[in-house]
Coordinates of N, CA and C and ligand atoms in Angstrom, one line a residue:
X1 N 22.4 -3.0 -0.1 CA 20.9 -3.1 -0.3 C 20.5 -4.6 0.0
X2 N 19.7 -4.9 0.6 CA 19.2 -6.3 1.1 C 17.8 -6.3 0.9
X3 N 17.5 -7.8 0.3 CA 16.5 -7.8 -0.5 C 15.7 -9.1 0.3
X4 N 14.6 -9.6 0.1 CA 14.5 -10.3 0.8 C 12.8 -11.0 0.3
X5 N 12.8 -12.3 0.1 CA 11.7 -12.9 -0.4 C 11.1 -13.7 1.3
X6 N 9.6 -12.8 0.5 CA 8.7 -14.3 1.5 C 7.7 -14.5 0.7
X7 N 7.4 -16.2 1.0 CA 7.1 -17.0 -0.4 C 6.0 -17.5 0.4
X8 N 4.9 -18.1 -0.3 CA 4.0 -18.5 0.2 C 3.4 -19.0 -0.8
X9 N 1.6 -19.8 0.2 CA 1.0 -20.0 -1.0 C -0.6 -18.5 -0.7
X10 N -0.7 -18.2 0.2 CA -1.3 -16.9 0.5 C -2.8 -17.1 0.0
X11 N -3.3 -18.3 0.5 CA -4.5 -18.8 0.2 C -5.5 -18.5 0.7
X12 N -6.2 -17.6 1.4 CA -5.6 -16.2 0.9 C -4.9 -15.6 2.1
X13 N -4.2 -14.7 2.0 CA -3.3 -13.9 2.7 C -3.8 -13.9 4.1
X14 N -3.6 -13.8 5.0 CA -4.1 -13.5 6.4 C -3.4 -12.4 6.9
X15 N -4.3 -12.0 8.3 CA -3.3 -11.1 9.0 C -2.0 -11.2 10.0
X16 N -1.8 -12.8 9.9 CA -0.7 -13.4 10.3 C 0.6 -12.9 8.8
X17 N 0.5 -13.3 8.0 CA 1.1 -12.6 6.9 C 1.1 -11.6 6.7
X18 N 0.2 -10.5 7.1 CA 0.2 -9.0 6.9 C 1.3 -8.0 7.8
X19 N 1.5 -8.6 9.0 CA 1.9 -8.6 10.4 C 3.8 -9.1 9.9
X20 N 4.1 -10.4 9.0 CA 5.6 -10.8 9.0 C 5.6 -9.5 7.3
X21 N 4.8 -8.9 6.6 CA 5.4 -8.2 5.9 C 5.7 -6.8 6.1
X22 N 5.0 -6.9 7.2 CA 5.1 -5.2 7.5 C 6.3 -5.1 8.3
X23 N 6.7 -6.5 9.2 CA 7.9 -6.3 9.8 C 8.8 -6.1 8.7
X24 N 9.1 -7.1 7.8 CA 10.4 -7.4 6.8 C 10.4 -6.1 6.1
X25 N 9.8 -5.5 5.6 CA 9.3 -4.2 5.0 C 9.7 -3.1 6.0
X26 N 10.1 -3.0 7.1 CA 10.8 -2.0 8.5 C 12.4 -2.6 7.9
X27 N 12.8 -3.8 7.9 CA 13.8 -4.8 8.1 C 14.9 -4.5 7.0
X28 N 14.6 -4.7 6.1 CA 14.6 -4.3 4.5 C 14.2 -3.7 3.7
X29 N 15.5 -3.5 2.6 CA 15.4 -2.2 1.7 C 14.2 -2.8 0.9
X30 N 14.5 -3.9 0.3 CA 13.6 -3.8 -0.6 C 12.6 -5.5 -0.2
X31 N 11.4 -5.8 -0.2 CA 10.9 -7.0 0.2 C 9.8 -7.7 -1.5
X32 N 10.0 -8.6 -1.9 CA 9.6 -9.4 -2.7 C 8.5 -10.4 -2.0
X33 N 6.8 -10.3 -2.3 CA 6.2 -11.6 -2.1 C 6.5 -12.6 -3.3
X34 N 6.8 -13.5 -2.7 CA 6.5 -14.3 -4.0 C 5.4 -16.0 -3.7
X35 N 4.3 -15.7 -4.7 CA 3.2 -16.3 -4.6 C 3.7 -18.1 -5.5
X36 N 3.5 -18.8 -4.6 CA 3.6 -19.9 -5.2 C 2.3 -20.6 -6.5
X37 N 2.7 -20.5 -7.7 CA 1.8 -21.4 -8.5 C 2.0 -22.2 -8.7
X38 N 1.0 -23.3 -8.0 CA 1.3 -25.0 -7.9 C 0.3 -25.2 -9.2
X39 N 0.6 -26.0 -9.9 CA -0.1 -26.4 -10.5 C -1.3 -28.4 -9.8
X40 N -0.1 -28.7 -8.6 CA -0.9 -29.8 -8.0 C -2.0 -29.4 -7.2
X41 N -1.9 -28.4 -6.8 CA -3.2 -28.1 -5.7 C -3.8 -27.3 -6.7
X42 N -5.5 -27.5 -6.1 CA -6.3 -26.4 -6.0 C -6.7 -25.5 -5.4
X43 N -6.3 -24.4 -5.3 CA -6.4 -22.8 -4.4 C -7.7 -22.5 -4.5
X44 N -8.2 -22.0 -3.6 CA -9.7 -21.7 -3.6 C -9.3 -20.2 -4.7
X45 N -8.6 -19.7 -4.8 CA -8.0 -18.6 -5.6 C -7.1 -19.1 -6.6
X46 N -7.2 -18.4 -7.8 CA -6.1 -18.5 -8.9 C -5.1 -17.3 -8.2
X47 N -3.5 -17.7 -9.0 CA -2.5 -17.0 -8.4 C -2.5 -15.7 -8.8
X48 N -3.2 -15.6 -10.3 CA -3.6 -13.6 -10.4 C -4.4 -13.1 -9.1
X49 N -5.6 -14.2 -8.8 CA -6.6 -13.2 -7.4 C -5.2 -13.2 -6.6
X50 N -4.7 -14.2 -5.9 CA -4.0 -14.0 -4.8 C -2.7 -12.8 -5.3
X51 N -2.6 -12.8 -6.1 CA -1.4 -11.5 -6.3 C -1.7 -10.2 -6.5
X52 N -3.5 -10.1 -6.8 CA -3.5 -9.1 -6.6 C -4.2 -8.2 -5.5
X53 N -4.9 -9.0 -4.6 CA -5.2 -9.0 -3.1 C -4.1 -8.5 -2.5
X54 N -2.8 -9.2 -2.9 CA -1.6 -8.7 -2.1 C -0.9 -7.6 -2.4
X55 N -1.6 -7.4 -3.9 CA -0.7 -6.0 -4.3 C -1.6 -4.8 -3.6
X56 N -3.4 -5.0 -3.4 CA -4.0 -4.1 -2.8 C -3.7 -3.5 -1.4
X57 N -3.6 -5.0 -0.5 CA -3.3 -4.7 0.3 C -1.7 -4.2 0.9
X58 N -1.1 -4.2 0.2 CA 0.3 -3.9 0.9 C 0.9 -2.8 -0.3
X59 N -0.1 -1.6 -0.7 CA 0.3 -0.6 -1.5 C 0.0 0.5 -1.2
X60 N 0.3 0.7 0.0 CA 0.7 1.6 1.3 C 2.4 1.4 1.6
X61 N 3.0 -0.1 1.0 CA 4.4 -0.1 1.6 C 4.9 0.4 0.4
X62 N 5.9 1.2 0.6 CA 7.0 1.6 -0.7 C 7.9 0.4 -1.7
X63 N 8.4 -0.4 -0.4 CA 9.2 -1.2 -0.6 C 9.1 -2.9 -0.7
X64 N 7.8 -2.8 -0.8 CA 7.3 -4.1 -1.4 C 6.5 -4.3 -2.5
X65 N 6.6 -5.9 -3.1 CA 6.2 -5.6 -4.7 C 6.0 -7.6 -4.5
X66 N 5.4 -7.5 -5.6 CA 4.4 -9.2 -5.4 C 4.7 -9.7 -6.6
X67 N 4.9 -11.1 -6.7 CA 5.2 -11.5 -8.1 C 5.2 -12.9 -7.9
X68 N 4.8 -13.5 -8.8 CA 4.5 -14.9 -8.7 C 5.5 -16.1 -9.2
X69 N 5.8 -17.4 -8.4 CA 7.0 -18.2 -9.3 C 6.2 -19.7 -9.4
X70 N 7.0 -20.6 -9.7 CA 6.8 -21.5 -11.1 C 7.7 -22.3 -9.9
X71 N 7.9 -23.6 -10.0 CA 9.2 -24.5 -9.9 C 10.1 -24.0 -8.4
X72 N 11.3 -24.2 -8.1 CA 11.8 -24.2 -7.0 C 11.6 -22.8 -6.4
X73 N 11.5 -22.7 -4.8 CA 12.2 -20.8 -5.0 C 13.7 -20.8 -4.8
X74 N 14.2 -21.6 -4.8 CA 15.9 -21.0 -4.9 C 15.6 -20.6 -6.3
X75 N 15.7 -20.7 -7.1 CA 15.3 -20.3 -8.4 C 14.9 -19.1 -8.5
X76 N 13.8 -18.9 -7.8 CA 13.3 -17.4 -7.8 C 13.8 -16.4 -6.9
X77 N 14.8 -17.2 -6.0 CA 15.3 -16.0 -4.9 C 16.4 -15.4 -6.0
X78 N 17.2 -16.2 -6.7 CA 18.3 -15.8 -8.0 C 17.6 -15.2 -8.7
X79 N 17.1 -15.6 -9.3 CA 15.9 -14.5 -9.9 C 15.6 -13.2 -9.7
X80 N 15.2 -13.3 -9.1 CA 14.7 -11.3 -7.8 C 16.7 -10.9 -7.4
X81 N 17.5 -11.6 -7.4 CA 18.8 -11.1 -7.1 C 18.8 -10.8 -5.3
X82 N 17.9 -11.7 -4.9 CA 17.5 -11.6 -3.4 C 18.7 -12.0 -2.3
X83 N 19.0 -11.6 -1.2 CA 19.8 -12.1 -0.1 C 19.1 -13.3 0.6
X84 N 17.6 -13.0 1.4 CA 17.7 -14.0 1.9 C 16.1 -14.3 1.6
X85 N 15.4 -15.7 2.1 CA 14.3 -16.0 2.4 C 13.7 -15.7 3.9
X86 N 12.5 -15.1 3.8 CA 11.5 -15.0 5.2 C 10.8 -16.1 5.3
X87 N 10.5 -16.4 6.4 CA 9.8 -16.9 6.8 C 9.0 -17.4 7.9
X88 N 7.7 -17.2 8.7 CA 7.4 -16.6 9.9 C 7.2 -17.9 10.9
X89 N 7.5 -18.3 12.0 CA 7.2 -19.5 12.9 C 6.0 -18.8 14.1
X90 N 4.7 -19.7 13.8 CA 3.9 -19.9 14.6 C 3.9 -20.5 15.8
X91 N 4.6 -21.1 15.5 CA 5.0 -22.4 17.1 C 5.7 -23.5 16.6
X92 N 5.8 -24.4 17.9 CA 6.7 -25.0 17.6 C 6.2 -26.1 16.4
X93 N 5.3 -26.4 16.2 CA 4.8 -27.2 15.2 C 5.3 -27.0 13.6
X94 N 5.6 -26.0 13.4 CA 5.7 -25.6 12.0 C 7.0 -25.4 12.2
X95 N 8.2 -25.6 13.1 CA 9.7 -25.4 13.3 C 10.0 -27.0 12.4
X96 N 9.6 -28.4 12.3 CA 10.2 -28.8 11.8 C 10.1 -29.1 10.0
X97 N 9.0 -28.7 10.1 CA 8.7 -28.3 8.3 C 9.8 -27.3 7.8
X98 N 9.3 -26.3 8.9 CA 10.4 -25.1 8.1 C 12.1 -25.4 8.3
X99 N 12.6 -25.9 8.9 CA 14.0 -26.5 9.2 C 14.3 -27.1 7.8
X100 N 13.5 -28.4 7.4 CA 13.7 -29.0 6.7 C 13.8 -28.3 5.0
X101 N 12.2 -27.9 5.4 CA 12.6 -26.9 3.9 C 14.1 -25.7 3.7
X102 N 14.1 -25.3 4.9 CA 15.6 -24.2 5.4 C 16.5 -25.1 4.7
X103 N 17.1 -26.2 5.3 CA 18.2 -26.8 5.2 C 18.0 -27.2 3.5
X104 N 17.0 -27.6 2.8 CA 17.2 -28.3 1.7 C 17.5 -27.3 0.7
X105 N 16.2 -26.0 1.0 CA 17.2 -24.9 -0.1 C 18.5 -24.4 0.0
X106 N 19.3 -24.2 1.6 CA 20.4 -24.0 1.6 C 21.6 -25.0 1.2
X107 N 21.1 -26.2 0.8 CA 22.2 -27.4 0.2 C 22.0 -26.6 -1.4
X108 N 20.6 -26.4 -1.6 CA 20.4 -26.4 -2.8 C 21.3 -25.1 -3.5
X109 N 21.1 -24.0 -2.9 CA 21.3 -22.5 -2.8 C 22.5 -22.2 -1.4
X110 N 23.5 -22.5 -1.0 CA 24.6 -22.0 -0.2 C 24.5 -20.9 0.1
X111 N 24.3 -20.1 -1.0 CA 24.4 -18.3 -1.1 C 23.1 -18.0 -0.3
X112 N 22.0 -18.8 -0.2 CA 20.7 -18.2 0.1 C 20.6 -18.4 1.5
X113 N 20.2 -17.7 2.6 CA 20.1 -18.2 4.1 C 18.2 -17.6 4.3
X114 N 17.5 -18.1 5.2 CA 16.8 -18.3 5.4 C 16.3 -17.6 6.8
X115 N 15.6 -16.3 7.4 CA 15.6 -16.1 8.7 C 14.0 -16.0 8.7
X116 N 14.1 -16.6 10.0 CA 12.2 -16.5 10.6 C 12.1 -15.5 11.5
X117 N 11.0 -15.0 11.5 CA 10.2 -13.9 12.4 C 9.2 -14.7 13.2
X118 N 9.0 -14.4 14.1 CA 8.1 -15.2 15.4 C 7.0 -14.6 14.7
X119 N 5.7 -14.9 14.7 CA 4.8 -14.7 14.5 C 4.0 -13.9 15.0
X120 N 3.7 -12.4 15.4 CA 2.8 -12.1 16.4 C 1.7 -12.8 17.0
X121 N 1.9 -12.8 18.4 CA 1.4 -13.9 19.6 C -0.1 -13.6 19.0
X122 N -1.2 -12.6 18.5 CA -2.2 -12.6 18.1 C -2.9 -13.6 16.9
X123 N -2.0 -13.7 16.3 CA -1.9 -14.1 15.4 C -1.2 -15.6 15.1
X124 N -1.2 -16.3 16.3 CA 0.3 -17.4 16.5 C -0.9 -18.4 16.0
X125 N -2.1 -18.8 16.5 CA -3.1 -19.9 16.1 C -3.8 -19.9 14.4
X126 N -3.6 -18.9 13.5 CA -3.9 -18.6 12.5 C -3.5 -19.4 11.2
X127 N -4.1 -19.9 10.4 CA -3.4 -20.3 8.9 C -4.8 -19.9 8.0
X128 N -4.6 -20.1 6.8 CA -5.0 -20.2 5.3 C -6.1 -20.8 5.3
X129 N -5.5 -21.9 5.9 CA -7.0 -23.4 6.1 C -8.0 -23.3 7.0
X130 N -7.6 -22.6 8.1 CA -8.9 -22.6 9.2 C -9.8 -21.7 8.7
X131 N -9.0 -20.2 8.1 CA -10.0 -19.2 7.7 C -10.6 -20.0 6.4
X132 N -10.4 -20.6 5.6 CA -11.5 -21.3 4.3 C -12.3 -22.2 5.4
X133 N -11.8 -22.7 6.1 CA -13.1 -23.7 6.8 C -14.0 -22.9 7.4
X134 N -13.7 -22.0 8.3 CA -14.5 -21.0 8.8 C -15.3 -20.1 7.6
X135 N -15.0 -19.5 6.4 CA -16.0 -19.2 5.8 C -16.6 -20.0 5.2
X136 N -16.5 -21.3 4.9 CA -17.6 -22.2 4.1 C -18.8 -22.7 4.9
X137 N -18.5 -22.2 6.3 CA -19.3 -22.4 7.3 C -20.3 -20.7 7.6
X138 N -19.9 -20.0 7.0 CA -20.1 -18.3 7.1 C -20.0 -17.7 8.4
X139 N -18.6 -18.0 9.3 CA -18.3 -17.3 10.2 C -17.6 -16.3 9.9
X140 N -17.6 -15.6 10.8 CA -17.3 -14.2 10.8 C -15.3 -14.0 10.6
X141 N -14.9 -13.2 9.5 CA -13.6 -13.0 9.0 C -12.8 -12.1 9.8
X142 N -13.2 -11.1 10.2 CA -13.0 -10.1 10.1 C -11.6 -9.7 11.4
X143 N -11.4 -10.8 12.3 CA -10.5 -10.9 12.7 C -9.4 -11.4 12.5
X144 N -9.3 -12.0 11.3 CA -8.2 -13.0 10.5 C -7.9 -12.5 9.3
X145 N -8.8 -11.6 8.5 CA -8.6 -10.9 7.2 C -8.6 -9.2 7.2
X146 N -7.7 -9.2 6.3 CA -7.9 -7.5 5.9 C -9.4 -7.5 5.5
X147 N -10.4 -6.3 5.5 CA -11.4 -6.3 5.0 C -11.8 -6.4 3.3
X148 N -10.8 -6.3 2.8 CA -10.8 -6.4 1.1 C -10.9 -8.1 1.1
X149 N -10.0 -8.4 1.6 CA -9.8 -10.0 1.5 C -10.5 -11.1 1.8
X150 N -11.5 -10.5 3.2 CA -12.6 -10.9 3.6 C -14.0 -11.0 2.4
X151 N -14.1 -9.7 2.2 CA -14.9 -9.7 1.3 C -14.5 -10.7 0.0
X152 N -13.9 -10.5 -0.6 CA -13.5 -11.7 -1.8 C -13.8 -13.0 -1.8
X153 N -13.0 -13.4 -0.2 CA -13.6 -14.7 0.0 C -15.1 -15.1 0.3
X154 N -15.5 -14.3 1.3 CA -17.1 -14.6 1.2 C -17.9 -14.6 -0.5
X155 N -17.4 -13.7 -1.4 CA -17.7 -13.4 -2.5 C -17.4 -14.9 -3.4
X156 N -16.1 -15.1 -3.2 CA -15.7 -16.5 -3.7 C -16.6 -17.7 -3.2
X157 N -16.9 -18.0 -1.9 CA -17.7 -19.1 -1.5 C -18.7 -19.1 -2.1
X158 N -19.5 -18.1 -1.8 CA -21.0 -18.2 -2.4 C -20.9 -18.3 -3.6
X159 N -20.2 -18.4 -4.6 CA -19.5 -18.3 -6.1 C -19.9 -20.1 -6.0
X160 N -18.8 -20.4 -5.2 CA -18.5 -22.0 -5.4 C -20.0 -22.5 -4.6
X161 N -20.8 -22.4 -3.5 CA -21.9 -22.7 -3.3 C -23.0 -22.7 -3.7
X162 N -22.8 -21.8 -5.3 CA -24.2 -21.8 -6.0 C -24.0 -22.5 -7.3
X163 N -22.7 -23.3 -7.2 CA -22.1 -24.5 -8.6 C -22.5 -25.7 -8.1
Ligands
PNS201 O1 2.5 -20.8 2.4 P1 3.1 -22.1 2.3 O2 2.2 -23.1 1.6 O3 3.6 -22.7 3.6 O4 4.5 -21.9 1.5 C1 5.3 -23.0 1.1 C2 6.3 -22.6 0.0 C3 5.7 -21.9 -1.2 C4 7.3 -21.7 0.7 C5 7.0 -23.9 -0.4 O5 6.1 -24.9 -0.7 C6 8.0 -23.7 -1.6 O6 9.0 -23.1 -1.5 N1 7.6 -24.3 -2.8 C7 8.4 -24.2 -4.0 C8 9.0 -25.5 -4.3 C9 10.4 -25.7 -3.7 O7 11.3 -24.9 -3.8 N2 10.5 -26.8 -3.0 C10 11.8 -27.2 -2.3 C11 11.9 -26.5 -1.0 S1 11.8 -27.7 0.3

């Protein structure tokens, strides 16, 4: 049985993310999100919204289940009793972040290996941050978001634009 965590901060989730869980979820018996709660940043979302956006949207998969961690994820990959870490490469830009983070949890964690999914090419220009800049501006989501997710965040802006 192989288990398999992808960790994020899913601010909010995109369809770049929807697209690496649906592969890992073909890939693997069983798939773990796990939502990072930073207590340093501020998320345009608390980690309950973001966890449960992701539990809406991906409860169609059998074999996936969302849960939030605290402090390192080698920690939480032991935790879940997971094999390995996901995680998706957009281009070459984000190869040396992710290397680094790779290599540091695997000194940290030996047992834990680390494999990336190429990103669907539609989806390869996509992050977290362009879609919040783009709605604080009120452009159009609907190509970057599930439609539940979309809606939330327009719902959240105008939340934060009337404070
Ligand atoms: O979606 P993101 O923000 O690119 O995800 C980054 C994440 C959550 C995978 C990374 O920040 C993380 O693992 N944070 C937990 C703290 C940790 O374990 N740090 C050491 C690894 S270098």
């Amino acid at each position: 049985m192989a288990t398999a965590v992808y960790p994020g901060s899913f601010d909010p989730v995109t369809l770049g993310h929807m697209d690496i869980i649906e592969r890992t979820a073909q890939m693997m018996d069983h798939v773990i999100i796990g939502v990072l709660h930073n207590n340093s940043k501020t998320p345009l979302f608390s980690v309950e919204e973001r966890v449960k956006m992701l539990e809406e949207i991906t409860s169609h998969l059998d074999n996936v289940e969302v849960r939030f961690f605290h402090g390192l994820l080698v920690d939480f990959v032991h935790e879940c009793h997971a094999d390995v870490i996901v995680r998706g490469l957009r281009a070459i830009t984000d190869f040396e972040y992710e290397l680094q983070m790779a290599q540091t949890n695997r000194v940290m964690a030996p047992d834990i290996d680390t494999i990336f999914l190429t990103t669907n090419l539609r989806y390869s220009y996509l992050s977290s941050t362009t879609v919040k800049e783009i709605a604080f501006f009120h452009g159009k989501l609907e190509a970057f978001l599930h439609p539940e997710v979309a809606r939330r965040v327009e719902e959240k802006v105008k939340k934060l634009k009337n404070h």
